[in-house]
Amino acid sequence: MFSPRHADLNTTPLGVEIIPMRICLRALLLAIILAGTSMAAPPTSPMDQALILIQRAKAAYAKINDYECMLLKREKLAEGLSPNHLIQLKVRTAPFCVSMTWVEPKPCAGQEVCFATGKNDGKMRVKPAGLLGAVGFVSVALDDARVRKTSRHSVAQAGIGNVIDMASKGWPLEKEWGLTEVKVTGAVFAKRKCTRVEMIHPTRAEGKFLHHRNVIYFDQENGLPIRVENYDWPTKPGQEPELLEVFSYVNLKLNAGVPATTFER
């Protein structure tokens, strides 16, 4: 049933409104002006797209109190590229605290590392794998020589927040320098739809760049970086760069309510 209504010159018997010609002309003229403005505007560059992604990631991370996930990592050390490390990672964002428990490789299974900002005289607490773990947790300096042999990074640099911090500080400088080739494409990682950002540096540029290539995968749902790949400088012209390190954050649980006791070791 249709409700009766008063007929007017702008309405057909079927109730479809007809816009007067003068309004159509105005609308058409406005559309032409807007279209011209749109066509005149320069397209967003890949670098600008990358900067938008990292700002979105920063805003998303600011809403996170804590998270937990599985960290998969490999790093190029003195002996070469390490085997895959599978680590249960738990993080409190502020003040920064991190807990890491190794699942793989087998020789490291059961190893635990914990760091809490402002605690333990700035040292991390470490429980070794295997029989040595019987002694419990011991305090170890972040820059201890034994630590540097097993990782390129300090435990205080662990997690997604450090990735965001480094990129949000470095990428604006790279835009200013104008030396970086940037590629932004769609990708899928760990069954998650992502936006893949690749930064390619042709030269070291007098020490401005640490790596030849950086690749970050941004999760399209939560906006966070969930995979980072860094590649070494080729030793010969035309040579493919070797993987220097890769960190992947899978099965992310955001604001999971990680207990404070997790970081008390």
XYZ file of C-alpha atoms in Angstrom:
265
model
C 0.000 0.000 0.000
C 1.246 3.480 -0.898
C 0.368 6.393 1.337
C -1.422 9.196 -0.553
C 0.439 12.454 -0.887
C -0.113 15.782 -2.552
C 0.902 15.849 -6.204
C 3.334 18.526 -7.431
C 5.155 19.374 -10.622
C 8.275 17.511 -9.510
C 6.598 14.145 -8.844
C 5.365 11.494 -11.265
C 2.277 9.347 -10.602
C 4.664 6.546 -9.505
C 6.186 8.700 -6.768
C 9.581 9.119 -8.439
C 10.888 12.615 -7.890
C 12.031 14.551 -10.928
C 14.734 17.144 -10.334
C 14.080 20.436 -12.164
C 16.340 21.139 -15.145
C 17.992 24.193 -13.506
C 19.095 21.996 -10.591
C 20.415 19.327 -12.976
C 22.512 21.926 -14.775
C 23.924 23.200 -11.503
C 24.756 19.669 -10.398
C 26.366 18.862 -13.760
C 28.478 22.030 -13.640
C 29.595 21.231 -10.072
C 30.495 17.666 -11.092
C 32.596 18.942 -13.998
C 34.444 21.380 -11.707
C 35.083 18.687 -9.096
C 36.211 16.207 -11.739
C 38.656 18.725 -13.111
C 40.006 19.376 -9.640
C 40.366 15.654 -9.020
C 42.182 15.075 -12.291
C 44.517 17.988 -11.600
C 45.500 16.647 -8.150
C 48.708 14.602 -8.252
C 48.343 10.908 -7.319
C 49.648 9.816 -3.917
C 53.229 8.588 -4.250
C 54.285 5.185 -2.869
C 56.316 6.988 -0.197
C 53.267 9.007 0.845
C 51.238 5.784 0.988
C 53.899 4.264 3.238
C 53.832 7.298 5.533
C 50.050 7.040 5.807
C 50.343 3.350 6.727
C 52.907 3.955 9.465
C 50.853 6.800 10.951
C 47.804 4.527 11.020
C 49.903 1.844 12.704
C 51.104 4.364 15.289
C 47.530 5.414 16.047
C 46.384 1.785 16.310
C 49.275 0.867 18.615
C 48.452 3.793 20.912
C 45.173 2.029 21.758
C 46.912 -1.177 22.830
C 47.759 -1.803 26.490
C 49.275 -5.233 25.961
C 49.414 -8.063 23.464
C 50.637 -11.596 22.987
C 51.572 -13.558 19.898
C 53.970 -16.096 18.465
C 57.200 -14.543 17.224
C 59.038 -16.264 14.396
C 62.526 -14.960 13.746
C 65.777 -15.624 11.934
C 68.937 -13.540 12.135
C 72.264 -13.573 10.349
C 74.939 -14.118 13.005
C 78.643 -14.906 12.924
C 77.921 -18.539 12.014
C 75.436 -17.575 9.293
C 71.662 -17.412 9.162
C 70.165 -18.861 12.330
C 67.532 -21.596 12.332
C 63.909 -20.577 12.812
C 63.141 -19.469 16.334
C 59.561 -19.821 17.551
C 58.927 -17.718 20.653
C 55.875 -16.986 22.752
C 55.938 -13.201 23.068
C 54.026 -11.138 25.624
C 54.309 -7.359 25.787
C 52.969 -4.543 27.944
C 53.240 -1.292 26.033
C 53.662 1.248 28.868
C 55.826 1.051 30.774
C 57.433 -1.278 28.266
C 57.752 -4.862 29.507
C 58.421 -8.011 27.508
C 58.412 -11.739 28.211
C 59.797 -14.299 25.756
C 59.565 -18.090 26.062
C 61.272 -20.240 23.431
C 59.435 -23.134 21.795
C 61.910 -23.842 18.983
C 64.625 -24.728 18.048
C 64.910 -27.711 20.354
C 68.198 -26.641 22.061
C 66.496 -23.378 23.109
C 63.124 -24.837 24.121
C 62.149 -23.646 27.596
C 64.502 -20.671 27.639
C 62.880 -17.548 29.082
C 63.829 -13.878 28.909
C 62.037 -11.087 30.727
C 62.629 -7.341 30.752
C 60.703 -4.641 32.617
C 61.482 -0.959 32.203
C 62.722 0.563 35.451
C 63.217 -2.809 37.156
C 66.230 -4.999 38.022
C 68.732 -2.160 37.562
C 67.946 -2.054 33.853
C 68.951 -5.689 33.361
C 66.945 -8.516 31.857
C 66.097 -11.688 33.713
C 67.104 -14.895 31.955
C 66.301 -18.539 32.604
C 68.448 -20.834 30.404
C 67.104 -23.860 28.566
C 67.801 -27.416 29.673
C 69.564 -28.406 32.877
C 71.009 -24.918 33.359
C 67.459 -23.703 33.856
C 67.423 -25.441 37.232
C 69.184 -22.428 38.736
C 66.186 -20.261 37.853
C 66.314 -16.677 36.647
C 69.542 -14.660 36.686
C 70.158 -10.995 35.862
C 72.051 -10.245 32.639
C 73.040 -6.880 31.161
C 71.291 -5.976 27.910
C 74.628 -5.560 26.112
C 76.232 -8.702 27.515
C 78.645 -10.303 25.008
C 76.792 -13.630 25.255
C 73.588 -11.910 24.200
C 75.208 -10.265 21.172
C 76.310 -13.690 19.947
C 72.721 -14.940 19.821
C 70.863 -11.875 18.512
C 71.468 -8.672 16.600
C 69.109 -6.794 18.915
C 68.519 -6.081 22.569
C 65.429 -7.495 24.259
C 64.436 -3.866 24.902
C 63.944 -3.558 21.111
C 61.584 -6.526 20.887
C 58.067 -6.260 19.565
C 55.826 -4.364 17.205
C 56.205 -1.012 18.951
C 59.888 -0.792 18.052
C 59.081 -1.489 14.378
C 56.567 1.362 14.353
C 58.924 3.698 16.196
C 61.834 3.085 13.826
C 59.753 3.492 10.667
C 57.834 6.553 11.883
C 61.151 8.293 12.596
C 63.089 7.043 9.582
C 60.612 7.187 6.706
C 60.010 10.968 6.807
C 63.780 11.420 6.540
C 63.904 9.026 3.590
C 61.219 11.084 1.857
C 63.265 14.216 2.484
C 66.439 12.654 1.092
C 64.655 11.376 -2.012
C 66.989 8.411 -2.502
C 64.634 5.530 -1.713
C 62.671 3.487 -4.233
C 59.344 2.541 -2.646
C 56.955 -0.212 -3.724
C 53.496 -0.675 -2.177
C 51.523 -3.794 -3.087
C 48.879 -6.121 -1.695
C 49.966 -9.395 -0.099
C 48.813 -12.221 2.132
C 50.857 -13.381 5.116
C 49.782 -16.038 7.634
C 46.320 -15.957 6.043
C 46.047 -12.233 6.776
C 45.425 -9.651 4.049
C 48.294 -7.181 4.162
C 49.771 -4.163 2.459
C 53.424 -4.807 1.661
C 55.835 -1.859 1.720
C 59.312 -2.338 0.244
C 62.034 0.266 0.672
C 65.020 -0.142 -1.666
C 68.233 1.802 -1.105
C 70.645 1.881 -4.070
C 73.631 2.907 -1.921
C 74.541 3.337 1.727
C 74.400 7.112 1.141
C 77.269 7.833 3.510
C 75.755 5.746 6.293
C 72.192 7.029 6.023
C 70.835 3.516 5.405
C 71.488 0.367 7.449
C 70.045 -2.079 4.915
C 69.777 -2.435 1.161
C 66.116 -3.403 1.426
C 63.447 -3.191 4.124
C 60.093 -4.914 3.754
C 57.161 -4.477 6.141
C 53.758 -6.164 5.945
C 50.884 -4.145 7.447
C 47.798 -6.094 8.505
C 44.857 -4.507 6.689
C 42.443 -5.282 9.532
C 44.293 -3.969 12.590
C 46.766 -1.686 10.782
C 49.814 -3.098 12.586
C 53.094 -4.329 11.071
C 53.131 -8.121 11.420
C 56.248 -9.029 9.427
C 59.597 -7.314 8.886
C 62.372 -8.378 6.496
C 65.755 -6.643 6.306
C 68.285 -7.459 3.581
C 72.049 -7.008 3.559
C 74.033 -5.058 0.983
C 75.076 -7.073 -2.098
C 78.789 -7.801 -2.161
C 78.890 -7.782 -5.973
C 77.047 -5.710 -8.615
C 73.864 -7.432 -9.731
C 73.913 -9.880 -6.832
C 70.668 -10.563 -4.972
C 70.819 -9.207 -1.418
C 70.910 -11.827 1.339
C 68.359 -11.954 4.118
C 69.805 -10.310 7.219
C 66.874 -10.807 9.573
C 63.160 -11.502 9.583
C 60.608 -11.089 12.365
C 56.995 -12.261 12.077
C 54.215 -11.699 14.608
C 51.419 -14.235 14.186
C 48.232 -15.092 16.094
C 48.133 -11.622 17.606
C 45.857 -11.120 20.599
C 45.491 -7.419 21.329
C 44.586 -6.090 24.787
C 44.630 -9.663 26.015
C 44.938 -8.678 29.657
C 48.459 -10.014 30.216
C 48.985 -10.214 34.025
C 51.627 -7.953 35.576
C 53.157 -11.052 37.213
C 54.236 -12.179 33.732
C 57.064 -9.623 33.867
C 58.052 -10.226 37.483
C 60.934 -12.686 37.416
